[in-house]
Short mmCIF file of C-alpha atoms in Angstrom, two decimals:
data_model
loop_
_atom_site.label_atom_id
_atom_site.label_comp_id
_atom_site.label_asym_id
_atom_site.label_seq_id
_atom_site.Cartn_x
_atom_site.Cartn_y
_atom_site.Cartn_z
CA UNK Z 184 -7.15 16.71 -55.56
CA UNK Z 185 -8.51 13.95 -53.32
CA UNK Z 186 -5.01 13.31 -51.99
CA UNK Z 187 -4.65 16.99 -51.07
CA UNK Z 188 -8.01 16.98 -49.25
CA UNK Z 189 -6.95 13.90 -47.30
CA UNK Z 190 -3.67 15.65 -46.54
CA UNK Z 191 -5.46 18.70 -45.12
CA UNK Z 192 -7.64 16.46 -42.93
CA UNK Z 193 -4.55 14.54 -41.85
CA UNK Z 194 -2.78 17.77 -40.86
CA UNK Z 195 -5.77 18.84 -38.78
CA UNK Z 196 -6.05 15.50 -36.99
CA UNK Z 197 -2.27 15.27 -36.60
CA UNK Z 198 -2.04 18.68 -34.91
CA UNK Z 199 -4.96 17.85 -32.63
CA UNK Z 200 -3.40 14.47 -31.78
CA UNK Z 201 -0.02 16.00 -30.90
CA UNK Z 202 -1.70 18.64 -28.73
CA UNK Z 203 -3.77 15.93 -27.01
CA UNK Z 204 -0.63 13.88 -26.29
CA UNK Z 205 1.10 16.93 -24.79
CA UNK Z 206 -1.94 17.70 -22.62
CA UNK Z 207 -2.02 14.05 -21.47
CA UNK Z 208 1.65 14.15 -20.50
CA UNK Z 209 1.22 17.36 -18.54
CA UNK Z 210 -1.96 16.10 -16.86
CA UNK Z 211 -0.36 12.79 -15.83
CA UNK Z 212 2.48 14.46 -13.95
CA UNK Z 213 0.34 17.24 -12.51
CA UNK Z 214 -2.03 14.62 -11.06
CA UNK Z 215 0.83 12.43 -9.78
CA UNK Z 216 1.32 14.18 -6.37
CA UNK Z 217 -2.42 14.40 -5.69
CA UNK Z 218 -2.94 10.70 -6.45
CA UNK Z 219 0.02 9.79 -4.23
CA UNK Z 220 -1.28 11.87 -1.32
CA UNK Z 221 -4.81 10.50 -1.75
CA UNK Z 222 -3.70 6.86 -1.75
CA UNK Z 223 -1.34 7.37 1.18
CA UNK Z 224 -4.12 9.11 3.09
CA UNK Z 225 -6.52 6.22 2.45
CA UNK Z 226 -3.98 3.60 3.54
CA UNK Z 227 -3.00 5.73 6.53
CA UNK Z 228 -6.64 5.93 7.61
CA UNK Z 229 -6.98 2.13 7.42
CA UNK Z 230 -3.76 1.73 9.38
CA UNK Z 231 -4.99 4.16 12.03
CA UNK Z 232 -8.13 2.05 12.38
CA UNK Z 233 -5.92 -0.97 13.03
CA UNK Z 234 -3.93 1.01 15.62
CA UNK Z 235 -7.16 1.73 17.48
CA UNK Z 236 -8.17 -1.93 17.17
CA UNK Z 237 -4.80 -2.97 18.61
CA UNK Z 238 -5.33 -0.69 21.60
CA UNK Z 239 -8.86 -1.87 22.37
CA UNK Z 240 -7.87 -5.51 21.89
CA UNK Z 241 -5.04 -5.05 24.38
CA UNK Z 242 -7.51 -3.50 26.84
CA UNK Z 243 -9.94 -6.37 26.27
CA UNK Z 244 -7.16 -8.87 26.92
CA UNK Z 245 -6.49 -7.13 30.23
CA UNK Z 246 -10.21 -7.18 31.07
CA UNK Z 247 -10.42 -10.92 30.44
CA UNK Z 248 -7.31 -11.47 32.57
CA UNK Z 249 -8.69 -9.35 35.41
CA UNK Z 250 -11.99 -11.25 35.32
CA UNK Z 251 -10.15 -14.57 35.56
CA UNK Z 252 -8.08 -13.33 38.48
CA UNK Z 253 -11.10 -11.96 40.35
CA UNK Z 254 -13.18 -15.12 39.81
CA UNK Z 255 -10.32 -17.28 41.09
CA UNK Z 256 -9.48 -15.17 44.12
CA UNK Z 257 -12.99 -14.41 45.40
CA UNK Z 258 -14.43 -16.84 47.93
CA UNK Z 259 -18.13 -17.57 48.35
CA UNK Z 260 -20.80 -15.95 46.21
CA UNK Z 261 -19.74 -14.27 43.00
CA UNK Z 262 -22.81 -12.04 42.96
CA UNK Z 263 -20.75 -8.88 43.71
CA UNK Z 264 -18.72 -9.30 40.51
CA UNK Z 265 -21.65 -10.10 38.22
CA UNK Z 266 -22.07 -6.50 37.05
CA UNK Z 267 -18.38 -6.15 36.23
CA UNK Z 268 -18.47 -9.56 34.55
CA UNK Z 269 -21.37 -8.60 32.28
CA UNK Z 270 -19.89 -5.16 31.53
CA UNK Z 271 -16.52 -6.72 30.73
CA UNK Z 272 -18.04 -9.23 28.31
CA UNK Z 273 -20.11 -6.49 26.65
CA UNK Z 274 -17.00 -4.36 26.16
CA UNK Z 275 -15.08 -7.28 24.69
CA UNK Z 276 -17.97 -7.99 22.30
CA UNK Z 277 -17.97 -4.36 21.10
CA UNK Z 278 -14.22 -4.64 20.58
CA UNK Z 279 -14.65 -7.79 18.51
CA UNK Z 280 -17.26 -6.12 16.29
CA UNK Z 281 -15.14 -3.01 15.68
CA UNK Z 282 -12.04 -5.12 15.07
CA UNK Z 283 -13.95 -7.24 12.56
CA UNK Z 284 -14.82 -4.11 10.55
CA UNK Z 285 -11.24 -2.80 10.58
CA UNK Z 286 -9.79 -6.18 9.61
CA UNK Z 287 -12.36 -6.73 6.85
CA UNK Z 288 -11.54 -3.34 5.31
CA UNK Z 289 -7.80 -3.98 5.38
CA UNK Z 290 -8.32 -7.49 4.00
CA UNK Z 291 -10.22 -6.12 0.99
CA UNK Z 292 -7.45 -3.63 0.24
CA UNK Z 293 -4.66 -6.19 0.67
CA UNK Z 294 -6.58 -8.66 -1.53
CA UNK Z 295 -6.79 -5.97 -4.23
CA UNK Z 296 -3.02 -5.45 -4.09
CA UNK Z 297 -2.44 -9.22 -4.14
CA UNK Z 298 -4.60 -9.52 -7.28
CA UNK Z 299 -2.13 -7.38 -9.27
CA UNK Z 300 1.13 -9.38 -9.60
CA UNK Z 301 3.35 -6.33 -10.18
CA UNK Z 302 1.96 -4.55 -7.11
CA UNK Z 303 2.20 -7.68 -4.96
CA UNK Z 304 5.85 -8.19 -5.92
CA UNK Z 305 6.56 -4.51 -5.32
CA UNK Z 306 5.41 -4.49 -1.69
CA UNK Z 307 6.72 -7.93 -0.74
CA UNK Z 308 4.99 -10.65 1.28
CA UNK Z 309 1.35 -9.85 2.09
CA UNK Z 310 -1.23 -12.00 3.91
CA UNK Z 311 -2.70 -14.53 1.47
CA UNK Z 312 -6.14 -16.11 1.32
CA UNK Z 313 -5.36 -18.99 3.68
CA UNK Z 314 -4.18 -16.67 6.43
CA UNK Z 315 -7.08 -14.30 5.86
CA UNK Z 316 -9.49 -17.22 6.35
CA UNK Z 317 -7.91 -17.87 9.76
CA UNK Z 318 -8.93 -14.37 10.81
CA UNK Z 319 -12.61 -15.05 10.17
CA UNK Z 320 -12.37 -18.34 12.05
CA UNK Z 321 -10.73 -16.67 15.06
CA UNK Z 322 -13.41 -13.97 15.12
CA UNK Z 323 -16.17 -16.58 14.93
CA UNK Z 324 -14.61 -18.61 17.74
CA UNK Z 325 -14.30 -15.53 19.92
CA UNK Z 326 -17.91 -14.47 19.29
CA UNK Z 327 -19.18 -17.95 20.13
CA UNK Z 328 -17.11 -18.08 23.33
CA UNK Z 329 -18.48 -14.70 24.42
CA UNK Z 330 -22.02 -15.92 23.78
CA UNK Z 331 -21.36 -19.00 25.92
CA UNK Z 332 -19.93 -16.85 28.71
CA UNK Z 333 -22.96 -14.58 28.68
CA UNK Z 334 -25.16 -17.65 29.05
CA UNK Z 335 -23.08 -18.65 32.08
CA UNK Z 336 -23.70 -15.28 33.72
CA UNK Z 337 -26.84 -16.29 35.71
CA UNK Z 338 -24.90 -19.16 37.28
CA UNK Z 339 -22.28 -16.90 38.85
CA UNK Z 340 -24.29 -16.62 42.03
CA UNK Z 341 -24.01 -20.39 42.53
CA UNK Z 342 -20.24 -20.08 42.89
CA UNK Z 343 -19.70 -23.82 42.52
CA UNK Z 344 -16.21 -24.95 41.61
CA UNK Z 345 -17.52 -26.52 38.42
CA UNK Z 346 -18.98 -23.21 37.28
CA UNK Z 347 -15.77 -21.39 38.24
CA UNK Z 348 -13.64 -23.84 36.27
CA UNK Z 349 -15.91 -23.71 33.24
CA UNK Z 350 -15.94 -19.91 33.16
CA UNK Z 351 -12.19 -19.78 33.77
CA UNK Z 352 -11.63 -22.10 30.80
CA UNK Z 353 -13.86 -19.97 28.58
CA UNK Z 354 -12.12 -16.76 29.64
CA UNK Z 355 -8.81 -18.45 28.87
CA UNK Z 356 -10.11 -19.14 25.35
CA UNK Z 357 -11.10 -15.48 25.06
CA UNK Z 358 -7.59 -14.41 26.04
CA UNK Z 359 -6.07 -16.81 23.51
CA UNK Z 360 -8.30 -15.61 20.68
CA UNK Z 361 -7.67 -11.96 21.53
CA UNK Z 362 -3.92 -12.57 21.48
CA UNK Z 363 -4.30 -14.18 18.05
CA UNK Z 364 -6.23 -11.13 16.84
CA UNK Z 365 -3.55 -8.81 18.22
CA UNK Z 366 -0.93 -10.73 16.23
CA UNK Z 367 -3.11 -10.56 13.10
CA UNK Z 368 -3.66 -6.81 13.52
CA UNK Z 369 0.09 -6.27 13.91
CA UNK Z 370 0.69 -8.30 10.74
CA UNK Z 371 -1.81 -6.23 8.79
CA UNK Z 372 -0.36 -2.99 10.17
CA UNK Z 373 3.05 -4.06 8.85
CA UNK Z 374 1.55 -4.97 5.45
CA UNK Z 375 -0.27 -1.64 5.13
CA UNK Z 376 2.87 0.24 6.22
CA UNK Z 377 4.83 -1.47 3.43
CA UNK Z 378 2.13 -0.58 0.93
CA UNK Z 379 2.03 3.05 2.12
CA UNK Z 380 5.81 3.35 1.82
CA UNK Z 381 5.75 1.98 -1.75
CA UNK Z 382 2.84 4.10 -3.00
CA UNK Z 383 5.06 6.92 -4.41
CA UNK Z 384 7.08 4.36 -6.37
CA UNK Z 385 3.97 2.56 -7.65
CA UNK Z 386 2.26 5.80 -8.70
CA UNK Z 387 5.45 6.99 -10.42
CA UNK Z 388 5.76 3.71 -12.32
CA UNK Z 389 2.12 3.99 -13.37
CA UNK Z 390 2.71 7.57 -14.51
CA UNK Z 391 5.77 6.48 -16.50
CA UNK Z 392 3.74 3.74 -18.22
CA UNK Z 393 0.95 6.18 -19.10
CA UNK Z 394 3.54 8.71 -20.28
CA UNK Z 395 5.08 6.15 -22.64
CA UNK Z 396 1.63 5.46 -24.09
CA UNK Z 397 1.04 9.21 -24.51
CA UNK Z 398 4.45 9.64 -26.18
CA UNK Z 399 3.76 6.72 -28.53
CA UNK Z 400 0.39 8.26 -29.42
CA UNK Z 401 1.99 11.68 -29.94
CA UNK Z 402 4.71 10.26 -32.20
CA UNK Z 403 2.09 8.43 -34.25
CA UNK Z 404 0.16 11.68 -34.68
CA UNK Z 405 3.36 13.54 -35.55
CA UNK Z 406 4.14 11.00 -38.28
CA UNK Z 407 0.59 11.43 -39.58
CA UNK Z 408 1.11 15.20 -39.56
CA UNK Z 409 4.36 14.96 -41.55
CA UNK Z 410 2.88 12.60 -44.13
CA UNK Z 411 -0.26 14.69 -44.49
CA UNK Z 412 1.76 17.89 -44.84
CA UNK Z 413 3.78 16.25 -47.60
CA UNK Z 414 0.56 15.40 -49.42
CA UNK Z 415 -0.66 18.97 -49.06
CA UNK Z 416 2.59 20.46 -50.43
CA UNK Z 417 2.94 17.85 -53.18
CA UNK Z 418 2.32 19.32 -56.65
CA UNK Z 419 0.05 17.48 -59.05
CA UNK Z 420 1.53 16.29 -62.38
CA UNK Z 421 1.27 18.89 -65.17
CA UNK Z 422 -0.56 16.51 -67.49
CA UNK Z 423 -3.19 15.86 -64.88
CA UNK Z 424 -3.67 19.62 -64.33
CA UNK Z 425 -4.17 20.17 -68.10
CA UNK Z 426 -6.57 17.24 -68.29
CA UNK Z 427 -8.62 18.61 -65.41
CA UNK Z 428 -8.69 22.08 -67.01
#
C-alpha cells in the first residue's frame, strides 16, 4: 500500500517535472533572439560612444596643433590669441573627461569578458590589465598637462621666447597623449566589434548548454515517472492481501 502511494506521488512529480523541462526548453529558445538583440544593442551603444570619442579626440588633436602653429607664427604680444587658447584648452579638457567615461565603460565590459575563459577565447585577443592601466596613466598625464597649460595662460601676454617654448612643449605633450588615446579608442572599438560579432554564437552556445541541462532534468523526471507508474500498476501479493483483509 505504501509503495503504491509513493508511486502515485512519483507519477505526479514526474509529470510535473517533464512539463517543466519542456517549458524550460521552449523558453530558452524563445528568449534566445531577444537576449542576442539586447546584448548586441548594449555593445553597439558602447561602441558608438567610442566612435564619438574618436571624433572629438581627433578634433582636439587638431585644436592643439592649430594652437602650436599660431603661437609659433605670431610675432609680438600673444594677447589676441589668449581667448582662443583658453577656449581650446577648455574644449580639450571636456573631451578628456568624456573620453574617460567612454573608455572606463568599455574597460569594465571587456574585463567582464576576459574574466570568463570560454568567452575570452571565443572573441580572441582583448586588452588585458596591463594595457588598461596604461590608459589611466595617459589620461592622468593629459589632465596634468592641461592644468599646467592653463596656469601658463596669464603669461601669454609676456610673449617671451621662454614662455613660447614652454607652452609649445606642453602642447606637444598634449598632442602625443591625444594620439595615444586615439590609438587606444581604436583598439577598444576593434575589441567591442569582435565581441558584438560573436554574441549570436555565444548566446547560442549558452542556450545549448541550458537545453542540455533541461533535457537531462526531463529525462530524470521521465525515468521517475516510469518507475512510479510501475509501482502504481504493480499488484500486491495475494497472501499480503488476505492478511490485510
